[in-house]
XYZ file of C-alpha atoms in Angstrom:
777
model
C -8.123 20.064 90.924
C -9.741 22.513 88.554
C -12.784 20.921 86.909
C -12.738 23.110 83.825
C -13.758 21.100 80.765
C -11.227 20.469 78.029
C -13.260 19.565 74.967
C -12.148 17.695 71.852
C -14.198 16.715 68.856
C -14.930 13.078 68.067
C -13.233 13.303 64.680
C -10.108 14.905 66.144
C -9.840 12.392 68.973
C -10.350 9.282 66.852
C -8.062 10.667 64.146
C -5.251 11.428 66.566
C -5.434 8.640 69.125
C -5.430 5.659 66.815
C -6.392 3.243 69.622
C -9.015 2.210 72.094
C -7.013 1.701 75.277
C -7.464 -1.580 77.070
C -9.309 -3.102 74.141
C -12.673 -2.074 75.573
C -15.738 -2.008 73.372
C -16.999 1.318 74.688
C -16.955 4.102 72.145
C -18.449 7.559 72.355
C -21.646 7.940 70.310
C -21.557 11.640 69.581
C -23.875 11.752 66.601
C -23.657 14.261 63.791
C -25.013 17.219 65.690
C -24.813 18.318 69.302
C -27.641 17.497 71.699
C -29.335 20.156 73.762
C -30.358 17.644 76.432
C -29.096 18.394 79.904
C -28.778 14.730 80.844
C -26.175 12.194 79.820
C -27.515 9.754 77.239
C -26.368 6.177 77.861
C -27.488 3.535 75.386
C -29.961 6.100 74.110
C -31.558 6.569 77.537
C -31.281 9.321 80.136
C -32.589 7.401 83.169
C -29.388 5.624 84.239
C -28.200 5.526 87.847
C -25.017 4.442 89.568
C -25.867 1.725 92.091
C -23.721 0.833 95.101
C -23.967 -2.021 97.616
C -25.953 -1.141 100.719
C -22.771 -1.513 102.758
C -20.351 -0.050 100.277
C -16.699 0.092 101.213
C -14.414 3.100 100.833
C -13.053 1.947 97.459
C -16.560 1.352 96.098
C -17.644 4.797 97.300
C -14.600 6.388 95.657
C -15.216 4.500 92.414
C -18.805 5.736 92.278
C -17.641 9.274 93.009
C -15.023 9.196 90.236
C -17.498 7.818 87.709
C -20.209 10.342 88.573
C -17.786 13.260 88.870
C -16.157 12.696 85.481
C -19.330 11.799 83.572
C -20.934 14.953 84.935
C -18.488 16.941 82.810
C -20.341 15.684 79.716
C -23.743 16.954 80.824
C -25.397 19.528 83.032
C -27.105 16.976 85.263
C -25.011 14.319 87.018
C -26.037 10.696 87.302
C -27.665 9.845 90.645
C -25.797 7.518 92.989
C -28.070 5.269 95.044
C -27.738 2.333 97.403
C -28.976 -0.958 96.018
C -31.760 -1.353 98.607
C -33.212 1.989 97.588
C -32.877 1.595 93.842
C -36.172 1.278 91.930
C -35.045 2.012 88.361
C -34.438 -0.208 85.342
C -31.111 0.950 83.906
C -27.965 1.171 85.995
C -24.250 0.842 86.280
C -23.721 -1.482 89.255
C -20.460 -0.882 91.082
C -18.826 -3.369 93.415
C -20.071 -6.306 95.413
C -23.796 -5.763 94.877
C -26.466 -8.428 95.236
C -27.129 -7.916 91.531
C -23.494 -8.762 90.741
C -23.442 -11.837 92.961
C -26.660 -13.074 91.365
C -24.966 -12.759 87.965
C -22.414 -15.517 88.686
C -19.392 -13.278 89.070
C -16.309 -14.931 90.543
C -14.732 -12.104 92.527
C -11.734 -14.214 93.598
C -10.520 -14.515 90.006
C -10.147 -10.748 89.924
C -7.427 -11.001 92.576
C -6.408 -7.592 93.995
C -6.477 -5.221 91.037
C -8.449 -6.923 88.284
C -11.864 -5.799 87.101
C -14.827 -7.136 85.164
C -17.472 -5.625 82.914
C -20.622 -7.671 82.472
C -23.697 -6.660 80.508
C -27.083 -7.817 81.716
C -29.721 -6.356 79.419
C -29.166 -2.581 79.492
C -27.249 -2.744 82.781
C -23.479 -2.773 83.243
C -21.840 -4.491 86.201
C -18.382 -3.290 87.207
C -16.816 -5.752 89.643
C -13.305 -5.564 90.993
C -10.588 -7.236 93.034
C -10.205 -6.756 96.763
C -7.695 -3.917 96.552
C -8.214 -1.388 93.749
C -10.038 -3.450 91.165
C -13.247 -1.407 91.253
C -11.395 1.860 90.749
C -9.337 0.331 87.957
C -12.549 -0.715 86.231
C -14.083 2.740 86.507
C -10.977 4.454 85.124
C -10.852 1.973 82.247
C -14.498 2.710 81.508
C -13.811 6.439 81.472
C -10.805 6.044 79.183
C -12.793 3.930 76.740
C -15.375 6.712 76.513
C -12.614 9.179 75.617
C -11.482 10.666 78.925
C -7.733 11.044 79.343
C -5.491 11.876 82.268
C -2.335 12.803 80.379
C -0.492 14.556 83.215
C -0.706 15.246 86.911
C -0.666 18.984 86.244
C -3.550 19.216 83.789
C -7.274 18.644 84.029
C -8.797 15.445 82.734
C -9.480 15.694 79.012
C -13.238 15.351 78.451
C -14.788 14.036 75.215
C -17.270 16.239 73.414
C -20.974 15.394 73.422
C -23.320 13.721 75.891
C -23.968 10.304 74.361
C -22.135 7.091 75.212
C -22.534 3.358 74.653
C -21.703 0.885 77.387
C -19.149 -1.910 77.197
C -19.632 -5.541 76.401
C -18.384 -8.322 78.674
C -14.725 -8.109 79.636
C -12.358 -9.377 82.333
C -8.931 -7.846 82.855
C -6.492 -9.025 85.532
C -2.976 -7.569 85.346
C -0.102 -9.998 84.930
C 2.259 -7.578 86.662
C 1.043 -7.455 90.242
C 3.247 -4.622 91.498
C 3.571 -1.631 89.161
C 5.435 1.539 90.101
C 7.501 4.286 88.527
C 9.128 7.322 90.100
C 8.286 9.815 87.376
C 7.011 13.162 88.586
C 3.414 12.514 87.481
C 3.194 9.122 89.160
C 3.958 10.711 92.527
C 0.607 12.482 92.328
C -2.029 10.304 94.096
C -4.823 11.187 91.665
C -2.682 10.428 88.619
C -1.340 7.231 90.193
C -4.854 6.008 90.952
C -6.116 6.782 87.458
C -3.212 4.891 85.886
C -3.490 1.858 88.182
C -0.219 2.490 89.969
C 0.552 0.201 92.909
C 0.892 1.756 96.336
C 4.213 2.056 98.154
C 2.313 1.835 101.445
C 2.958 -1.915 101.468
C 6.683 -1.190 101.954
C 8.084 -0.534 105.397
C 11.634 0.074 104.116
C 12.642 0.463 100.475
C 16.226 -0.355 99.318
C 19.728 0.527 100.519
C 18.794 -0.195 104.117
C 21.981 -1.580 105.687
C 22.892 1.968 106.719
C 19.381 2.461 108.112
C 19.226 -0.726 110.141
C 22.825 -0.607 111.392
C 23.590 3.120 111.122
C 27.295 3.983 110.935
C 26.771 7.202 112.887
C 25.599 5.036 115.805
C 27.982 2.093 115.590
C 30.833 3.225 113.341
C 33.178 4.376 116.096
C 32.264 1.864 118.798
C 31.886 -1.175 116.540
C 33.910 -0.709 113.347
C 33.938 -4.518 113.047
C 30.263 -4.305 111.978
C 31.319 -2.887 108.623
C 33.282 -3.937 105.563
C 36.922 -4.796 105.763
C 38.526 -3.131 102.721
C 42.248 -3.494 102.118
C 42.792 -4.436 105.731
C 40.759 -1.539 107.216
C 37.169 -1.309 108.453
C 35.119 1.445 106.788
C 31.710 2.278 108.344
C 30.329 4.036 105.251
C 30.547 0.976 103.006
C 28.584 -2.273 103.635
C 27.991 -4.604 106.575
C 30.197 -7.478 107.658
C 27.489 -10.092 107.116
C 29.356 -12.942 108.773
C 29.455 -11.067 112.096
C 26.747 -12.516 114.354
C 26.416 -9.265 116.279
C 25.544 -7.505 113.045
C 22.707 -9.975 112.529
C 21.414 -9.501 116.070
C 21.634 -5.698 115.824
C 19.871 -5.577 112.482
C 17.080 -7.936 113.557
C 16.459 -5.956 116.744
C 16.161 -2.698 114.773
C 13.920 -4.325 112.172
C 11.606 -5.644 114.901
C 11.246 -2.122 116.265
C 10.407 -0.717 112.852
C 7.891 -3.452 112.080
C 6.197 -2.764 115.407
C 5.827 0.881 114.337
C 4.315 -0.073 110.958
C 2.795 -3.557 111.325
C 0.549 -3.200 108.273
C 3.528 -3.091 105.872
C 4.296 -6.348 104.085
C 7.643 -5.655 102.362
C 10.795 -4.850 104.354
C 14.025 -4.262 102.522
C 17.240 -5.660 103.987
C 19.625 -4.634 101.268
C 23.085 -3.367 100.427
C 23.986 0.301 100.471
C 24.529 2.177 97.213
C 28.212 1.333 96.762
C 30.288 -1.688 95.780
C 32.480 -1.951 98.887
C 31.453 -5.366 100.174
C 33.299 -6.969 103.047
C 36.535 -8.796 102.217
C 37.088 -10.396 105.604
C 37.930 -14.093 105.673
C 34.519 -15.239 106.941
C 32.516 -13.216 104.384
C 34.836 -14.347 101.613
C 34.333 -17.987 102.645
C 30.553 -17.548 102.479
C 30.809 -16.109 98.974
C 33.064 -18.957 97.866
C 30.712 -21.519 99.375
C 27.700 -20.185 97.505
C 28.924 -19.835 93.959
C 31.986 -17.629 94.302
C 29.953 -14.426 93.967
C 29.280 -11.630 96.518
C 25.551 -12.349 96.432
C 26.302 -15.589 98.299
C 26.838 -13.895 101.663
C 23.883 -11.549 101.002
C 21.402 -14.381 100.414
C 22.809 -16.377 103.332
C 22.287 -13.361 105.598
C 18.871 -12.335 104.238
C 17.604 -15.920 104.524
C 18.442 -15.806 108.233
C 16.563 -12.523 108.612
C 13.558 -13.860 106.693
C 13.279 -16.828 109.040
C 12.899 -14.374 111.923
C 9.902 -12.728 110.202
C 7.913 -15.490 108.470
C 4.803 -13.293 108.071
C 6.699 -10.545 106.240
C 8.423 -10.418 102.847
C 12.093 -9.550 103.183
C 13.343 -7.895 100.014
C 16.972 -7.605 98.982
C 18.837 -6.194 96.008
C 20.545 -8.090 93.211
C 22.405 -4.997 92.132
C 25.852 -4.034 90.926
C 28.253 -6.465 92.615
C 25.394 -8.787 93.664
C 23.599 -8.967 90.285
C 24.841 -12.493 89.551
C 22.877 -15.182 91.371
C 24.525 -17.471 93.919
C 24.370 -21.244 93.753
C 24.137 -24.102 96.235
C 21.698 -22.136 98.391
C 17.888 -22.130 98.345
C 16.050 -18.842 98.872
C 13.475 -18.631 101.624
C 9.908 -18.392 100.280
C 9.390 -14.977 101.921
C 12.470 -13.417 100.302
C 11.944 -11.032 97.389
C 14.766 -10.442 94.903
C 14.942 -6.916 93.470
C 17.031 -7.414 90.320
C 18.568 -4.281 88.784
C 20.040 -3.702 85.322
C 21.924 -0.465 85.901
C 24.731 -1.641 83.595
C 22.538 -2.172 80.513
C 22.783 0.287 77.630
C 19.474 1.564 76.256
C 19.731 2.000 72.498
C 17.954 -1.334 72.063
C 16.049 -3.664 74.402
C 18.167 -5.033 77.236
C 18.040 -8.584 75.901
C 20.019 -7.311 72.891
C 22.388 -4.918 74.658
C 23.077 -6.923 77.821
C 22.942 -10.704 77.341
C 24.634 -11.103 80.728
C 21.552 -9.580 82.348
C 19.344 -12.098 80.541
C 21.492 -14.850 81.974
C 21.328 -13.349 85.456
C 17.531 -13.051 85.254
C 17.254 -16.685 84.244
C 19.632 -17.778 87.013
C 17.680 -15.918 89.686
C 14.477 -17.382 88.273
C 15.788 -20.871 88.996
C 16.036 -20.188 92.740
C 13.381 -17.502 93.343
C 9.705 -17.232 92.497
C 9.467 -13.624 93.656
C 11.510 -11.254 91.473
C 10.967 -7.522 91.110
C 12.814 -5.842 88.242
C 14.274 -2.421 88.988
C 14.583 -0.855 85.549
C 16.147 2.463 84.514
C 14.495 4.819 82.066
C 16.289 8.167 81.920
C 19.753 9.648 81.570
C 20.376 10.272 85.243
C 23.187 12.786 84.996
C 21.219 14.825 82.432
C 17.492 14.035 82.825
C 16.368 17.127 80.907
C 18.487 16.305 77.841
C 17.343 14.093 74.935
C 17.417 10.375 75.707
C 15.930 8.411 72.774
C 14.981 5.143 74.469
C 11.172 5.252 74.163
C 11.223 2.424 71.608
C 12.847 0.072 74.146
C 10.382 0.429 77.024
C 7.647 -1.808 75.605
C 9.959 -4.637 74.483
C 11.753 -4.541 77.843
C 8.549 -4.873 79.857
C 7.313 -7.700 77.640
C 10.682 -9.440 78.009
C 10.454 -9.270 81.788
C 6.981 -10.776 81.849
C 8.085 -13.593 79.555
C 10.649 -14.443 82.217
C 7.979 -14.676 84.937
C 8.599 -11.246 86.433
C 5.435 -10.095 88.193
C 6.652 -6.849 89.761
C 8.263 -3.741 88.265
C 9.794 -0.529 89.517
C 10.628 1.747 86.603
C 13.060 4.258 88.055
C 13.146 7.762 86.669
C 13.302 11.136 88.358
C 10.807 12.790 90.653
C 11.686 16.064 88.948
C 10.376 17.107 85.573
C 12.548 16.033 82.673
C 12.624 15.189 78.986
C 9.192 13.958 77.843
C 8.434 13.138 81.476
C 4.654 13.231 81.002
C 4.825 10.966 77.950
C 7.198 8.541 79.643
C 5.041 8.190 82.735
C 1.936 7.688 80.590
C 3.589 5.067 78.389
C 5.113 3.137 81.269
C 1.885 3.038 83.283
C -0.092 1.751 80.296
C 2.477 -0.935 79.499
C 2.865 -2.105 83.077
C -0.885 -2.657 83.175
C -0.985 -4.335 79.768
C 2.435 -5.465 78.502
C 0.838 -6.586 75.218
C -0.466 -3.123 74.385
C 0.981 -1.384 71.323
C 3.621 1.134 72.527
C 3.451 3.160 69.306
C -0.321 3.483 69.602
C -0.006 4.684 73.193
C 2.656 7.222 72.198
C 0.509 8.498 69.308
C -2.514 8.770 71.589
C -0.512 10.928 73.976
C 1.216 13.076 71.351
C -1.956 13.939 69.491
C -4.123 14.265 72.553
C -1.655 16.381 74.523
C -0.004 18.439 71.758
C -2.954 18.660 69.365
C -2.016 19.578 65.785
C 1.667 19.681 66.800
C 1.601 16.002 67.780
C 2.564 14.558 64.369
C 5.643 16.792 64.169
C 6.793 15.803 67.644
C 6.238 12.190 66.625
C 8.478 12.763 63.602
C 11.091 14.283 65.903
C 11.039 11.191 68.136
C 11.278 8.905 65.097
C 14.117 10.881 63.526
C 16.179 10.780 66.704
C 15.587 7.048 67.128
C 16.609 6.343 63.540
C 19.753 8.436 63.949
C 20.629 6.576 67.151
C 20.164 3.170 65.571
C 22.102 4.062 62.435
C 25.374 3.204 64.167
C 26.715 1.111 67.032
C 26.360 3.993 69.513
C 25.769 2.892 73.130
C 23.054 4.874 74.917
C 24.068 4.908 78.572
C 21.913 5.976 81.516
C 24.886 7.920 82.869
C 25.742 9.376 79.490
C 25.838 12.966 78.348
C 24.714 14.977 75.292
C 28.369 15.604 74.538
C 28.773 11.863 73.914
C 26.296 12.007 71.015
C 27.670 14.862 68.907
C 28.545 12.456 66.075
C 25.324 10.491 66.424
C 21.797 11.566 67.288
C 22.922 15.061 68.355
C 25.063 15.867 65.331
C 24.826 19.343 63.816
C 22.749 18.068 60.870
C 20.322 16.202 63.118
C 19.950 19.176 65.469
C 19.011 21.295 62.466
C 16.396 18.733 61.414
C 14.951 18.540 64.934
C 14.651 22.298 65.233
C 12.915 22.512 61.876
C 10.358 19.969 63.093
C 9.785 21.974 66.254
C 9.401 25.145 64.200
C 6.615 23.400 62.307
C 5.109 22.103 65.537
C 5.011 25.581 67.037
C 3.507 27.004 63.846
C 0.753 24.360 63.938
C -0.466 25.490 67.384
C 0.560 29.149 67.392
C -3.023 30.278 68.055
C -3.480 28.007 71.091
C -1.461 29.344 74.008
C -1.715 26.147 76.083
C -0.609 23.840 73.274
C 2.138 26.220 72.199
C 3.547 26.254 75.724
C 3.536 22.447 75.806
C 5.460 22.303 72.539
C 7.974 24.865 73.764
C 8.542 22.824 76.930
C 9.094 19.711 74.802
C 11.783 21.658 72.929
C 13.803 22.458 76.073
C 15.903 19.246 75.901
C 17.239 20.339 72.518
C 18.136 23.732 73.919
C 20.056 22.438 76.929
C 21.822 19.872 74.740
C 22.905 22.674 72.392
C 24.247 24.641 75.357
C 26.124 21.675 76.832
C 27.646 20.679 73.516
C 28.644 24.258 72.690
C 30.800 24.556 75.796
C 33.140 21.838 74.522
C 33.530 23.043 70.931
C 36.657 25.026 70.061
C 36.362 28.788 70.152
C 34.913 30.398 66.999
C 33.703 27.077 65.569
C 30.062 26.982 64.374
C 28.696 25.045 67.365
C 30.916 26.759 69.950
C 29.632 28.737 72.917
C 32.543 31.163 72.491
C 34.204 33.446 69.973
C 37.194 35.776 69.950
C 36.604 39.450 70.612
C 38.210 42.175 68.527
C 41.064 42.360 71.034
C 41.626 38.585 70.932
C 39.916 37.591 74.169
C 37.516 34.678 74.458
C 33.936 35.847 75.022
C 30.532 34.120 74.965
C 28.625 34.500 71.734
C 25.684 36.869 72.358
C 23.248 34.349 70.909
C 24.466 31.694 73.379
C 24.014 34.041 76.331
C 20.486 34.695 75.081
C 19.888 30.953 74.692
C 20.928 30.275 78.284
C 18.582 32.970 79.565
C 15.780 31.663 77.354
C 16.260 28.127 78.646
C 16.307 29.163 82.287
C 13.180 31.306 81.980
C 11.196 28.685 80.110
C 12.402 25.848 82.333
C 11.342 27.804 85.403
C 7.892 28.392 83.911
C 7.671 24.667 83.168
C 8.420 23.750 86.793
C 11.760 22.079 86.096
C 13.429 22.006 89.496
C 16.758 20.317 88.754
C 19.094 19.811 85.849
C 20.690 16.714 87.412
C 19.135 13.731 89.129
C 20.161 14.718 92.654
C 21.968 17.996 92.179
C 22.121 21.254 90.256
C 18.935 23.170 90.806
C 17.783 25.485 88.066
C 19.113 28.400 90.109
C 22.464 26.610 90.463
C 22.545 26.120 86.711
C 21.808 29.793 86.093
C 24.369 30.897 88.693
C 26.919 28.677 86.971
C 26.597 30.689 83.771
C 26.451 33.979 85.631
C 29.833 33.039 87.108
C 31.247 32.188 83.683
C 29.979 35.411 82.140
C 31.235 37.541 85.045
C 34.672 35.894 84.986
C 34.995 36.375 81.235
C 33.849 39.992 81.434
C 36.711 40.614 83.846
C 39.333 39.028 81.631
C 40.023 42.351 79.904
C 42.127 43.188 82.963
C 43.789 39.779 83.228
C 47.525 39.643 82.570
C 47.552 35.839 82.713
C 45.553 35.203 79.523
C 47.409 32.922 77.095
C 50.552 33.068 79.219
C 52.801 30.021 79.494
C 52.269 27.297 82.077
C 55.301 25.213 83.067
C 53.985 22.031 84.710
C 55.775 20.620 87.733
C 53.179 17.901 88.290
C 51.030 16.726 85.427
C 47.231 16.932 85.104
C 45.378 13.647 84.756
C 45.123 13.996 80.971
C 48.758 14.966 80.452
C 51.023 18.027 80.735
C 49.466 19.805 77.753
C 46.192 20.072 79.703
C 47.811 22.652 81.980
C 47.645 25.121 79.112
C 43.881 25.291 79.637
C 44.499 27.142 82.891
C 45.216 30.315 80.887
C 42.995 29.823 77.833
C 40.313 32.250 79.041
C 37.548 29.601 79.065
C 35.843 28.743 82.346
C 34.296 25.432 83.377
C 30.686 24.630 84.122
C 29.113 22.028 86.391
C 26.305 20.749 84.188
C 27.149 17.107 84.908
C 27.795 16.540 88.587
C 28.542 12.842 88.106
C 31.219 13.313 85.458
C 32.914 16.717 85.671
C 35.703 15.408 83.463
C 33.292 15.582 80.514
C 33.662 19.356 80.669
C 37.123 19.682 79.141
C 37.498 23.168 80.599
C 38.225 21.673 84.020
C 41.829 20.637 84.560
C 42.029 17.682 86.931
C 44.942 16.592 89.120
C 44.287 13.039 90.249
C 46.342 11.555 93.063
C 48.970 14.328 92.838
C 49.261 17.881 94.081
C 48.722 20.698 91.624
C 52.105 22.314 90.980
C 53.032 24.603 88.121
C 54.778 27.885 87.361
C 52.999 30.634 85.453
C 55.324 32.758 83.313
C 53.838 36.196 82.654
C 56.536 36.955 80.080
C 57.721 40.156 81.723
C 58.040 41.602 85.183
C 54.826 43.484 85.933
C 52.795 44.653 88.931
C 50.319 42.073 90.296
C 47.178 43.148 92.100
C 45.565 39.760 92.654
C 45.697 36.023 91.898
C 42.592 33.844 91.874
C 41.681 30.259 91.085
C 38.287 28.589 91.416
C 38.063 24.900 92.287
C 35.095 22.662 91.572
C 33.309 21.065 94.501
C 31.322 17.832 94.554
C 27.593 18.481 94.032
C 25.988 15.312 95.366
C 26.978 12.100 97.134
C 29.987 13.819 98.658
C 31.060 10.584 100.367
C 31.140 8.721 97.037
C 32.833 10.806 94.328
C 36.592 11.216 94.321
C 36.371 14.927 93.496
C 37.332 17.046 96.507
C 38.419 20.595 97.232
C 42.136 21.143 97.916
C 43.211 21.536 101.527
C 44.854 24.827 100.634
C 46.433 26.720 97.754
C 49.668 28.743 97.826
C 50.998 31.395 95.480
C 54.694 32.402 95.484
C 56.039 35.142 93.211
C 59.472 35.678 91.666
C 61.137 38.253 89.482
C 63.819 35.960 88.040
C 62.349 32.464 88.434
C 65.044 31.467 90.894
C 64.252 33.288 94.118
C 60.643 33.294 95.296
C 58.906 35.350 97.926
C 57.311 33.557 100.871
C 54.170 31.819 99.578
C 50.728 33.224 100.310
C 48.528 30.446 101.687
C 44.746 30.322 101.280
C 43.102 27.543 103.288
C 39.913 25.778 102.286
C 37.353 26.906 104.894
C 35.043 23.915 104.404
C 35.082 20.522 106.111
C 34.662 18.068 103.179
C 33.113 15.311 105.319
C 29.345 15.387 104.616
C 28.605 13.520 107.853
C 30.020 16.484 109.770
C 29.195 19.198 107.252
C 26.008 18.353 105.285
C 26.098 21.754 103.580
C 29.293 20.902 101.708
C 27.306 19.879 98.616
C 25.672 23.329 98.465
C 28.985 24.924 97.462
C 29.550 24.499 93.694
C 32.876 26.338 93.587
C 35.425 27.599 96.065
C 37.607 30.548 95.199
C 41.220 30.691 96.423
C 42.170 34.356 95.991
C 45.126 36.452 97.138
C 45.697 40.224 97.082
C 49.263 41.317 96.299
C 49.122 45.150 96.252
C 50.984 45.635 92.958
C 53.871 43.356 93.867
C 56.184 43.103 90.867
C 56.905 39.652 89.479
C 57.198 37.619 86.301
C 56.770 34.117 87.712
C 54.047 32.690 89.962
C 54.570 29.275 91.512
C 51.232 27.637 92.329
C 50.685 24.733 94.691
C 47.294 23.116 95.274
C 47.461 20.747 98.237
C 45.556 17.651 97.221
C 44.415 15.029 99.749
C 46.179 12.591 97.384
C 44.035 9.735 98.707
C 40.394 9.941 99.674
C 40.040 10.282 103.476
C 39.132 7.454 105.831
C 35.519 8.635 106.147
C 34.976 8.263 102.404
C 33.445 5.235 100.695
C 36.411 5.245 98.332
C 38.934 5.721 101.100
C 42.445 5.239 99.783
C 41.625 5.875 96.134
C 43.326 8.770 94.315
C 41.687 12.091 95.098
C 41.026 14.652 92.372
C 41.098 18.445 92.487
C 39.678 20.439 89.573
C 40.339 24.030 88.521
C 39.516 25.847 85.308
C 41.618 29.030 85.167
C 44.239 31.052 86.951
C 43.363 34.745 86.712
C 46.088 37.261 87.486
C 45.351 40.956 87.435
């Protein structure tokens, strides 16, 4: 890390932060004028040392290093670090399990693993800590109270101005939440995670969705299909396990023993359902569910209890998620079983106890039978993590609600990629997991003003305005939602205008500071991508539309929208934004998507199919009138890989073949016919979107007699188990060259799978094929 100092004045920091984090009584004593002393002044003295135990452990050594290293940024001469047996001075900061600390009646056991203690003895300060990371947590809290901040993983630590500090008074802080993690980009950085008291994932041997890991379908699927779920009378290896099958238990336990032997130091081992809802419907599994409350979690807990008894010195974790969220009854849970309860269904416009009372009931029910519950919470819009998602006001109340229901472990899921207010979200969540009673607004203001400087108040107004707009109606903020859902709510045209005016003022406030200006411009990117996504669904030539009519009547992109796309891509790339979706759509994919649209539209001046009549033979999913979109001159995008149907420019055929006749109006020479079909972008064995097997084009002069059809076969195997690269193909073109063949009518057939194949999680469900335009030249 670069150790360059980032200086702020005392008046600016205290004016903008509005809080003293952690409630510590340490405040910087800067004085009215700068000191020329080279040494750090502590309590008015410059003779302080950092004292370690004679046999200091690795954590104590690291804590001393972090304290010395960061304090040295306030002065030219760093504090000396000495072992206790060699120390002869009078004023010191004692770190760890020193003789001096033990003689001061400190109860180390009360600090548990991560707690810390400050104790003043005369001019000395003792920092004691729990057996895991308590000492480090104490040092970082001390640094923050002085004015240091670690706002992001990418930036240097912010250093307070001056070289005078006052030490803390007595304090003990032991976190109520014992396991604290989030998957935000910043928290994946070890230095950031340590500073913000993040728990380590090293204690986990396996972490969620492990049925497919412990009993892999690629190993047993063909030889032992009976190991897997029976769905509608058929076994499907890519679903869940048949938990009533004793061989499944034996196989899973044997594999788990092998993995534990490879990583014996890990405490937590997940034995949990895969990420789908296809639980086994065989008679034995169904009887187990009926026996234990009539819910699918009955067979899960019965099975996991058996596993836990095989490993009494380990904690076996399992999911209460989706179809297993409701607790079973008539069955005790083994003491070494951890329940990971998930609220993926809850909307996020208000705290979950308001939006999802069923989840509150489930939490209470699990609490009656388990003393070890970890909440898996959701904090972003997963399909569109770069777009605005105004849920910041719910994070604090949610965490406090969990703790009031005896939850002592949290995983706050987000995205490992950079997204909307990702730095702020990580900062807020880490602070609240450590201290659920902290003031969320104060933490947000501290970040906004410390990170954005003079632009902070305007960004705060932007956040407030969006929240107020959201809460002004009964709008449901969903984690799998889309900016296009909010065009009459928090992303209305009037609100977008207000937001952009606030950002204009924010940029003006920091225009002479290149670093702060860049940060503000990055914070504005969610508005830009939302504007782009919304524009693609607005009718041509309307004010918010991406498109307009050219002088010759064709649909073309508005020049300002093309510029906006390029601007977004360039700035997003500079900001390090890797993906537009949670698991799919890289920034390059996103850019290529628009390059395709622009190239296709540029070539429409030669198209003879534009605005020509479509006569449906089979109907699109949304009705026969949807077929008209296949000649409207507007091409589809793939900005939302989870829900392509939200882009109305894609015409979907669900469970039927695509069949229609294009009437060109007159007999004319045809050079080529081309249609693009959308491909699944992630989780190819889950979504019911699939490329057609083949497409045929047959031409006719009179509409009665047709030439032999031209067949174009899909060259790609859609099974991701056999063709992992299938998800790297956003579109597949089905094109035919006709060498000026004369015709008026073109009969099109797209061969759908009709039902999802046997290898698919949703085997047997209607399959969907999506195309956006037929282009005839």
